[in-house]
mmCIF file of C-alpha atoms and ligand atoms in Angstrom:
data_model
loop_
_atom_site.group_PDB
_atom_site.id
_atom_site.type_symbol
_atom_site.label_atom_id
_atom_site.label_comp_id
_atom_site.label_asym_id
_atom_site.label_seq_id
_atom_site.Cartn_x
_atom_site.Cartn_y
_atom_site.Cartn_z
ATOM 1 C CA MET A 1 0.137 -0.015 0.070
ATOM 2 C CA ASN A 2 2.835 2.288 0.758
ATOM 3 C CA THR A 3 3.925 2.505 -3.081
ATOM 4 C CA ILE A 4 0.466 3.664 -3.679
ATOM 5 C CA PHE A 5 0.770 6.767 -1.280
ATOM 6 C CA GLN A 6 4.210 7.359 -2.411
ATOM 7 C CA THR A 7 2.767 7.446 -5.862
ATOM 8 C CA ILE A 8 0.005 10.149 -4.683
ATOM 9 C CA LYS A 9 2.980 12.337 -3.228
ATOM 10 C CA GLN A 10 4.711 12.421 -6.486
ATOM 11 C CA VAL A 11 1.346 13.154 -8.338
ATOM 12 C CA ALA A 12 0.657 16.104 -6.136
ATOM 13 C CA PHE A 13 3.675 17.846 -6.828
ATOM 14 C CA LYS A 14 3.177 17.654 -10.683
ATOM 15 C CA ILE A 15 -0.637 18.448 -10.480
ATOM 16 C CA ASP A 16 0.266 21.631 -8.420
ATOM 17 C CA GLU A 17 3.194 22.728 -10.739
ATOM 18 C CA ALA A 18 0.285 22.351 -13.552
ATOM 19 C CA ILE A 19 -2.043 24.060 -11.705
ATOM 20 C CA LYS A 20 0.803 27.008 -11.059
ATOM 21 C CA THR A 21 1.748 26.991 -14.765
ATOM 22 C CA GLU A 22 -0.595 25.262 -17.425
ATOM 23 C CA ASP A 23 -3.502 26.734 -19.600
ATOM 24 C CA LEU A 24 -6.518 27.436 -17.764
ATOM 25 C CA GLY A 25 -8.558 27.024 -20.860
ATOM 26 C CA TYR A 26 -11.070 24.459 -21.543
ATOM 27 C CA SER A 27 -10.393 21.508 -23.965
ATOM 28 C CA ASP A 28 -12.709 20.426 -26.616
ATOM 29 C CA SER A 29 -13.520 17.259 -24.917
ATOM 30 C CA GLU A 30 -16.480 16.482 -22.423
ATOM 31 C CA ASN A 31 -16.152 13.705 -19.580
ATOM 32 C CA SER A 32 -18.427 10.886 -19.014
ATOM 33 C CA SER A 33 -21.289 13.267 -17.116
ATOM 34 C CA GLY A 34 -21.135 15.322 -20.294
ATOM 35 C CA GLU A 35 -19.225 18.229 -18.430
ATOM 36 C CA ASP A 36 -16.899 20.161 -20.462
ATOM 37 C CA GLN A 37 -13.400 19.364 -19.668
ATOM 38 C CA LEU A 38 -10.812 21.749 -18.684
ATOM 39 C CA LYS A 39 -7.541 21.250 -19.872
ATOM 40 C CA LEU A 40 -6.061 21.059 -16.633
ATOM 41 C CA ASP A 41 -8.838 18.344 -15.796
ATOM 42 C CA VAL A 42 -7.232 16.382 -18.607
ATOM 43 C CA GLN A 43 -3.634 16.810 -17.731
ATOM 44 C CA SER A 44 -4.243 16.150 -14.004
ATOM 45 C CA ASP A 45 -6.144 12.619 -15.302
ATOM 46 C CA LEU A 46 -2.846 11.853 -17.440
ATOM 47 C CA ILE A 47 -0.564 12.745 -14.723
ATOM 48 C CA ILE A 48 -2.339 10.212 -12.589
ATOM 49 C CA GLU A 49 -2.324 7.423 -15.210
ATOM 50 C CA LYS A 50 1.261 7.768 -16.323
ATOM 51 C CA ALA A 51 2.499 7.574 -12.549
ATOM 52 C CA PHE A 52 0.481 4.288 -11.708
ATOM 53 C CA ALA A 53 1.233 2.532 -14.877
ATOM 54 C CA SER A 54 3.957 1.088 -13.222
ATOM 55 C CA VAL A 55 2.745 0.300 -9.571
ATOM 56 C CA SER A 56 2.238 -3.386 -10.136
ATOM 57 C CA ILE A 57 -0.292 -3.673 -6.884
ATOM 58 C CA VAL A 58 -2.699 -1.622 -8.975
ATOM 59 C CA LYS A 59 -4.820 -3.463 -11.139
ATOM 60 C CA ASN A 60 -7.309 -0.912 -12.521
ATOM 61 C CA LEU A 61 -7.927 2.783 -12.753
ATOM 62 C CA VAL A 62 -11.194 4.384 -12.618
ATOM 63 C CA SER A 63 -11.167 8.209 -13.335
ATOM 64 C CA GLU A 64 -14.281 10.663 -12.794
ATOM 65 C CA GLU A 65 -12.933 12.350 -16.002
ATOM 66 C CA LYS A 66 -13.402 9.140 -18.336
ATOM 67 C CA GLU A 67 -15.564 6.500 -19.071
ATOM 68 C CA GLY A 68 -14.844 2.893 -18.015
ATOM 69 C CA VAL A 69 -12.155 1.033 -16.395
ATOM 70 C CA LEU A 70 -8.506 1.288 -17.520
ATOM 71 C CA GLU A 71 -6.723 -2.144 -17.041
ATOM 72 C CA LEU A 72 -3.089 -1.625 -15.887
ATOM 73 C CA ASN A 73 -1.884 -4.990 -14.426
ATOM 74 C CA ASP A 74 -3.244 -8.238 -14.746
ATOM 75 C CA SER A 75 -1.682 -9.637 -11.424
ATOM 76 C CA GLY A 76 -2.470 -6.277 -9.334
ATOM 77 C CA LYS A 77 -4.942 -6.329 -6.734
ATOM 78 C CA TYR A 78 -6.364 -2.900 -5.905
ATOM 79 C CA THR A 79 -8.526 -0.523 -8.297
ATOM 80 C CA ILE A 80 -7.844 3.016 -7.596
ATOM 81 C CA CYS A 81 -11.075 5.333 -8.400
ATOM 82 C CA TYR A 82 -9.895 8.689 -8.536
ATOM 83 C CA ASP A 83 -11.268 12.679 -9.093
ATOM 84 C CA PRO A 84 -7.927 14.270 -10.534
ATOM 85 C CA LEU A 85 -8.732 17.764 -10.050
ATOM 86 C CA ASP A 86 -12.072 18.330 -7.716
ATOM 87 C CA GLY A 87 -13.584 21.777 -8.179
ATOM 88 C CA SER A 88 -11.400 22.589 -11.335
ATOM 89 C CA SER A 89 -13.930 25.157 -12.159
ATOM 90 C CA LEU A 90 -12.306 27.173 -9.300
ATOM 91 C CA VAL A 91 -8.642 27.586 -10.172
ATOM 92 C CA ASP A 92 -9.133 30.421 -12.593
ATOM 93 C CA VAL A 93 -10.334 32.405 -9.427
ATOM 94 C CA ASN A 94 -7.321 31.139 -7.597
ATOM 95 C CA LEU A 95 -9.366 28.903 -5.042
ATOM 96 C CA SER A 96 -8.041 26.018 -3.466
ATOM 97 C CA VAL A 97 -9.240 22.740 -5.216
ATOM 98 C CA GLY A 98 -8.315 19.136 -4.799
ATOM 99 C CA SER A 99 -7.566 15.412 -5.760
ATOM 100 C CA ILE A 100 -9.364 12.475 -4.223
ATOM 101 C CA PHE A 101 -8.064 8.746 -4.157
ATOM 102 C CA GLY A 102 -10.321 5.509 -3.409
ATOM 103 C CA ILE A 103 -8.531 2.273 -3.173
ATOM 104 C CA TYR A 104 -11.010 -0.613 -3.478
ATOM 105 C CA GLU A 105 -10.251 -4.337 -3.495
ATOM 106 C CA GLY A 106 -12.790 -6.437 -5.436
ATOM 107 C CA GLU A 107 -16.216 -5.349 -6.503
ATOM 108 C CA LEU A 108 -16.648 -1.295 -6.449
ATOM 109 C CA LYS A 109 -18.741 -0.481 -3.428
ATOM 110 C CA GLY A 110 -18.176 1.115 -0.422
ATOM 111 C CA GLU A 111 -17.548 -1.667 1.801
ATOM 112 C CA ASN A 112 -14.686 -2.863 -0.224
ATOM 113 C CA LEU A 113 -13.018 0.395 0.080
ATOM 114 C CA ILE A 114 -9.744 0.094 2.153
ATOM 115 C CA ALA A 115 -7.778 3.043 2.339
ATOM 116 C CA SER A 116 -8.381 6.759 0.680
ATOM 117 C CA ALA A 117 -6.476 9.744 0.460
ATOM 118 C CA TYR A 118 -6.741 13.314 -0.768
ATOM 119 C CA VAL A 119 -4.683 15.998 -1.842
ATOM 120 C CA VAL A 120 -5.460 19.937 -1.174
ATOM 121 C CA TYR A 121 -3.961 22.516 -3.490
ATOM 122 C CA GLY A 122 -4.144 25.723 -1.407
ATOM 123 C CA PRO A 123 -1.531 28.364 -0.217
ATOM 124 C CA ARG A 124 0.382 24.801 0.577
ATOM 125 C CA ILE A 125 0.088 21.280 -0.497
ATOM 126 C CA GLU A 126 -1.499 19.074 1.981
ATOM 127 C CA LEU A 127 -2.280 15.414 1.905
ATOM 128 C CA VAL A 128 -4.648 13.123 4.164
ATOM 129 C CA ILE A 129 -4.207 9.303 4.096
ATOM 130 C CA ALA A 130 -6.679 7.238 6.117
ATOM 131 C CA GLU A 131 -6.438 3.371 6.702
ATOM 132 C CA LYS A 132 -8.599 0.882 8.273
ATOM 133 C CA ASN A 133 -8.145 1.131 12.400
ATOM 134 C CA LYS A 134 -5.749 4.194 12.236
ATOM 135 C CA LYS A 135 -6.778 8.153 12.445
ATOM 136 C CA PRO A 136 -6.552 9.803 9.520
ATOM 137 C CA ALA A 137 -2.699 11.443 9.048
ATOM 138 C CA LEU A 138 -2.035 14.873 7.698
ATOM 139 C CA TYR A 139 0.999 15.589 5.791
ATOM 140 C CA ARG A 140 2.196 18.793 4.424
ATOM 141 C CA ALA A 141 4.663 19.536 1.555
ATOM 142 C CA ILE A 142 7.803 20.911 2.695
ATOM 143 C CA GLY A 143 10.414 21.482 -0.214
ATOM 144 C CA SER A 144 10.170 18.495 -2.458
ATOM 145 C CA ASP A 145 8.663 15.924 0.271
ATOM 146 C CA PHE A 146 5.974 15.565 2.767
ATOM 147 C CA LYS A 147 6.420 15.814 6.217
ATOM 148 C CA TYR A 148 3.828 14.425 8.825
ATOM 149 C CA VAL A 149 2.221 16.875 10.681
ATOM 150 C CA GLY A 150 -0.147 14.623 13.191
ATOM 151 C CA GLU A 151 -3.576 12.867 13.452
ATOM 152 C CA ILE A 152 -6.702 14.187 12.680
ATOM 153 C CA SER A 153 -9.801 13.742 15.079
ATOM 154 C CA MET A 154 -13.334 15.309 14.985
ATOM 155 C CA ASN A 155 -15.021 16.862 17.927
ATOM 156 C CA GLU A 156 -18.553 15.683 18.884
ATOM 157 C CA LYS A 157 -19.932 19.171 17.865
ATOM 158 C CA GLY A 158 -18.546 21.895 15.659
ATOM 159 C CA LYS A 159 -19.203 25.367 14.389
ATOM 160 C CA LEU A 160 -19.037 25.389 10.589
ATOM 161 C CA ASN A 161 -21.740 24.881 7.924
ATOM 162 C CA ALA A 162 -21.072 23.962 4.207
ATOM 163 C CA SER A 163 -24.417 23.860 2.362
ATOM 164 C CA GLY A 164 -24.493 22.560 -1.088
ATOM 165 C CA GLY A 165 -27.396 22.300 -3.475
ATOM 166 C CA THR A 166 -29.092 24.785 -5.141
ATOM 167 C CA GLN A 167 -31.307 26.566 -2.296
ATOM 168 C CA GLN A 168 -34.151 27.499 -4.358
ATOM 169 C CA TYR A 169 -34.569 23.694 -5.002
ATOM 170 C CA TRP A 170 -33.896 22.242 -1.556
ATOM 171 C CA CYS A 171 -36.756 20.870 0.255
ATOM 172 C CA ASP A 172 -38.829 22.248 3.191
ATOM 173 C CA TYR A 173 -37.508 20.197 5.892
ATOM 174 C CA HIS A 174 -33.447 20.535 4.429
ATOM 175 C CA LYS A 175 -33.854 24.125 4.516
ATOM 176 C CA THR A 176 -35.492 24.186 8.061
ATOM 177 C CA PHE A 177 -32.645 22.213 8.965
ATOM 178 C CA ILE A 178 -29.723 24.340 7.481
ATOM 179 C CA ASP A 179 -31.746 27.415 8.768
ATOM 180 C CA ASP A 180 -31.622 25.887 12.523
ATOM 181 C CA LEU A 181 -28.098 25.196 12.406
ATOM 182 C CA PHE A 182 -27.423 29.391 11.276
ATOM 183 C CA ALA A 183 -29.869 30.164 14.206
ATOM 184 C CA GLU A 184 -27.946 28.244 16.537
ATOM 185 C CA GLY A 185 -24.816 30.488 15.492
ATOM 186 C CA TYR A 186 -22.852 28.178 12.704
ATOM 187 C CA ARG A 187 -20.539 30.134 10.299
ATOM 188 C CA LEU A 188 -21.269 29.570 6.707
ATOM 189 C CA ARG A 189 -17.778 28.117 5.024
ATOM 190 C CA TYR A 190 -18.689 26.773 1.571
ATOM 191 C CA SER A 191 -16.207 27.312 -1.517
ATOM 192 C CA GLY A 192 -17.638 25.133 -3.928
ATOM 193 C CA GLY A 193 -14.861 22.843 -3.663
ATOM 194 C CA MET A 194 -15.569 19.749 -1.898
ATOM 195 C CA VAL A 195 -11.825 18.959 -1.049
ATOM 196 C CA PRO A 196 -11.065 22.332 0.973
ATOM 197 C CA ASP A 197 -14.799 22.477 2.480
ATOM 198 C CA LEU A 198 -14.572 19.131 3.998
ATOM 199 C CA HIS A 199 -10.534 19.434 5.222
ATOM 200 C CA GLN A 200 -11.511 22.801 6.747
ATOM 201 C CA ILE A 201 -14.401 21.309 8.541
ATOM 202 C CA MET A 202 -12.542 18.137 9.644
ATOM 203 C CA LEU A 203 -9.435 20.269 10.704
ATOM 204 C CA LYS A 204 -11.524 22.929 12.583
ATOM 205 C CA GLY A 205 -12.959 20.140 14.848
ATOM 206 C CA GLY A 206 -16.293 19.507 13.146
ATOM 207 C CA GLY A 207 -19.584 21.078 11.511
ATOM 208 C CA LEU A 208 -21.561 19.718 8.521
ATOM 209 C CA PHE A 209 -20.911 19.466 4.838
ATOM 210 C CA SER A 210 -24.011 18.810 3.027
ATOM 211 C CA TYR A 211 -24.987 18.430 -0.749
ATOM 212 C CA PRO A 212 -28.518 16.828 -0.507
ATOM 213 C CA GLY A 213 -30.770 15.701 -3.245
ATOM 214 C CA THR A 214 -32.763 18.615 -4.686
ATOM 215 C CA SER A 215 -35.855 18.733 -6.896
ATOM 216 C CA ASP A 216 -33.725 19.573 -10.063
ATOM 217 C CA VAL A 217 -31.100 16.755 -8.812
ATOM 218 C CA PRO A 218 -32.709 14.208 -6.902
ATOM 219 C CA LYS A 219 -29.716 12.231 -6.575
ATOM 220 C CA GLY A 220 -27.389 14.877 -5.635
ATOM 221 C CA LYS A 221 -24.170 16.160 -7.986
ATOM 222 C CA LEU A 222 -21.246 14.017 -5.917
ATOM 223 C CA ARG A 223 -19.974 11.112 -7.349
ATOM 224 C CA GLN A 224 -20.062 7.787 -4.998
ATOM 225 C CA LEU A 225 -16.894 6.027 -6.046
ATOM 226 C CA PHE A 226 -14.693 9.020 -6.541
ATOM 227 C CA GLU A 227 -15.529 11.374 -3.952
ATOM 228 C CA VAL A 228 -18.290 10.673 -1.546
ATOM 229 C CA ILE A 229 -17.128 6.966 -0.382
ATOM 230 C CA PRO A 230 -13.371 7.976 0.249
ATOM 231 C CA PHE A 231 -14.179 11.125 2.474
ATOM 232 C CA ALA A 232 -17.060 8.919 4.112
ATOM 233 C CA PHE A 233 -14.108 6.598 5.022
ATOM 234 C CA ILE A 234 -11.646 9.603 6.321
ATOM 235 C CA TYR A 235 -14.535 11.169 8.238
ATOM 236 C CA GLU A 236 -15.648 7.927 9.960
ATOM 237 C CA GLN A 237 -11.801 6.984 10.776
ATOM 238 C CA ALA A 238 -11.540 10.715 12.219
ATOM 239 C CA GLY A 239 -14.678 10.103 14.595
ATOM 240 C CA GLY A 240 -17.276 11.854 12.529
ATOM 241 C CA GLN A 241 -20.218 10.237 10.322
ATOM 242 C CA ALA A 242 -21.196 10.269 6.779
ATOM 243 C CA ILE A 243 -24.614 9.167 5.243
ATOM 244 C CA ASN A 244 -27.014 9.807 2.748
ATOM 245 C CA ASN A 245 -30.723 11.379 2.792
ATOM 246 C CA LYS A 246 -32.081 7.969 3.954
ATOM 247 C CA GLY A 247 -29.661 7.473 6.910
ATOM 248 C CA LEU A 248 -27.457 5.059 5.058
ATOM 249 C CA ARG A 249 -23.888 5.174 5.815
ATOM 250 C CA LEU A 250 -22.279 6.115 2.670
ATOM 251 C CA LEU A 251 -19.772 3.241 3.202
ATOM 252 C CA GLU A 252 -22.564 0.787 2.511
ATOM 253 C CA LEU A 253 -23.288 2.485 -0.880
ATOM 254 C CA VAL A 254 -23.373 -0.154 -3.850
ATOM 255 C CA PRO A 255 -22.988 2.069 -7.019
ATOM 256 C CA SER A 256 -25.002 0.188 -10.343
ATOM 257 C CA HIS A 257 -22.830 2.612 -12.502
ATOM 258 C CA PRO A 258 -19.279 4.029 -11.766
ATOM 259 C CA HIS A 259 -20.582 7.423 -12.410
ATOM 260 C CA ASP A 260 -23.598 7.021 -10.024
ATOM 261 C CA THR A 261 -24.128 10.063 -7.496
ATOM 262 C CA SER A 262 -25.662 10.226 -4.117
ATOM 263 C CA PRO A 263 -26.767 13.027 -1.620
ATOM 264 C CA CYS A 264 -24.294 13.331 1.275
ATOM 265 C CA PHE A 265 -23.920 14.396 4.791
ATOM 266 C CA PHE A 266 -20.521 14.733 6.291
ATOM 267 C CA GLY A 267 -20.009 15.769 9.976
ATOM 268 C CA SER A 268 -19.382 15.494 13.548
ATOM 269 C CA ASN A 269 -21.865 13.432 15.378
ATOM 270 C CA TYR A 270 -24.100 16.277 16.736
ATOM 271 C CA GLU A 271 -24.944 17.665 13.529
ATOM 272 C CA ILE A 272 -25.512 14.308 11.806
ATOM 273 C CA GLU A 273 -27.868 13.318 14.728
ATOM 274 C CA ALA A 274 -29.491 16.709 14.224
ATOM 275 C CA MET A 275 -29.764 16.105 10.266
ATOM 276 C CA LYS A 276 -31.513 12.305 11.001
ATOM 277 C CA LYS A 277 -34.019 14.289 13.351
ATOM 278 C CA ALA A 278 -34.668 16.880 10.660
ATOM 279 C CA TYR A 279 -35.104 14.191 7.875
ATOM 280 C CA GLY A 280 -37.278 11.816 10.066
ATOM 281 C CA ILE A 281 -34.635 9.096 10.338
ATOM 282 C CA GLU A 282 -35.136 6.754 12.835
ATOM 283 C CA ASP A 283 -31.720 4.894 13.725
ATOM 284 C CA LYS A 284 -32.382 1.153 13.191
HETATM 285 P P1 LIG B 301 -16.344 18.497 -9.895
HETATM 286 O O1 LIG B 301 -15.795 17.128 -9.423
HETATM 287 O O2 LIG B 301 -17.004 18.237 -11.226
HETATM 288 O O3 LIG B 301 -15.405 19.645 -9.919
HETATM 289 O O4 LIG B 301 -17.568 19.027 -9.174
HETATM 290 C C1 LIG B 301 -17.913 18.649 -7.941
HETATM 291 C C2 LIG B 301 -17.837 20.160 -6.958
HETATM 292 O O5 LIG B 301 -17.271 21.003 -7.581
HETATM 293 C C3 LIG B 301 -17.549 19.918 -5.687
HETATM 294 O O6 LIG B 301 -16.015 20.166 -5.444
HETATM 295 C C4 LIG B 301 -18.489 20.960 -4.891
HETATM 296 O O7 LIG B 301 -18.697 20.649 -3.718
HETATM 297 C C5 LIG B 301 -19.639 21.035 -5.827
HETATM 298 O O8 LIG B 301 -19.109 20.047 -7.111
HETATM 299 C C6 LIG B 301 -19.890 22.148 -5.879
HETATM 300 O O9 LIG B 301 -21.169 22.176 -6.530
HETATM 301 P P2 LIG B 301 -22.112 23.674 -6.824
HETATM 302 O O10 LIG B 301 -21.334 24.581 -7.720
HETATM 303 O O11 LIG B 301 -23.554 23.077 -7.045
HETATM 304 O O12 LIG B 301 -22.263 24.394 -5.229
#
């Protein structure tokens, strides 16, 4: 597994370099969700593909930017599902973005995720790695390497609220739930970049990130294999929770298509229990 994490560290520096130097324009291609691809999306995807091509324990790669499965090594053990540059549309306004990696063994579903990692490209490059039975580990790029900073642990209750989804299409009880959090004194922290938003909530001790199903996008926007499940693993390892609009743990999701999305709620225990109450979800 260490070879995979080392490769992610190498990739992080290359993508950071590309962000700082490359053309921010659109390519003439679309990703499999029909979204116009930035040249940086395509470039970041290629950087990751090239870097893992020689990592023999990696059997397959599945990218948010591409349709289908890229087979690398027959004798490999793991499939890496990744979002090469999440929030890429924020680069041209100089906001933080990220890369997300989910490492699966066997069928691509939540319970088969065995480790995950993400990189934040912000004022500094930071990396978070999560493995089973360990608190997530935070690393920071110093010079040409990553230095271990420490473990990440969430409090029972936080102060930050990142509420995604188009508000005019929120259902009433979701609106009431979010308004009640603000009435309790929560502060709004939503940049439009899932990686920096979830990173901030975890490092600042807790709160809630939500991207619900809405009347215009009932299944939510964020992708299960590349975005939602890898972060659910990290949040649970840090002592938080991660569920969908029905109260199902996001780590129990079984996507029927690699690009399936899901409504998602990530947070410390107090906020997730408050969400369940607002949604009328009883604990089984
Ligand atoms: P991409 O993976 O296509 O970049 O989209 C994901 C994302 O940008 C998340 O990072 C973010 O949380 C969300 O979409 C923002 O959505 P919206 O623009 O609807 O607030």
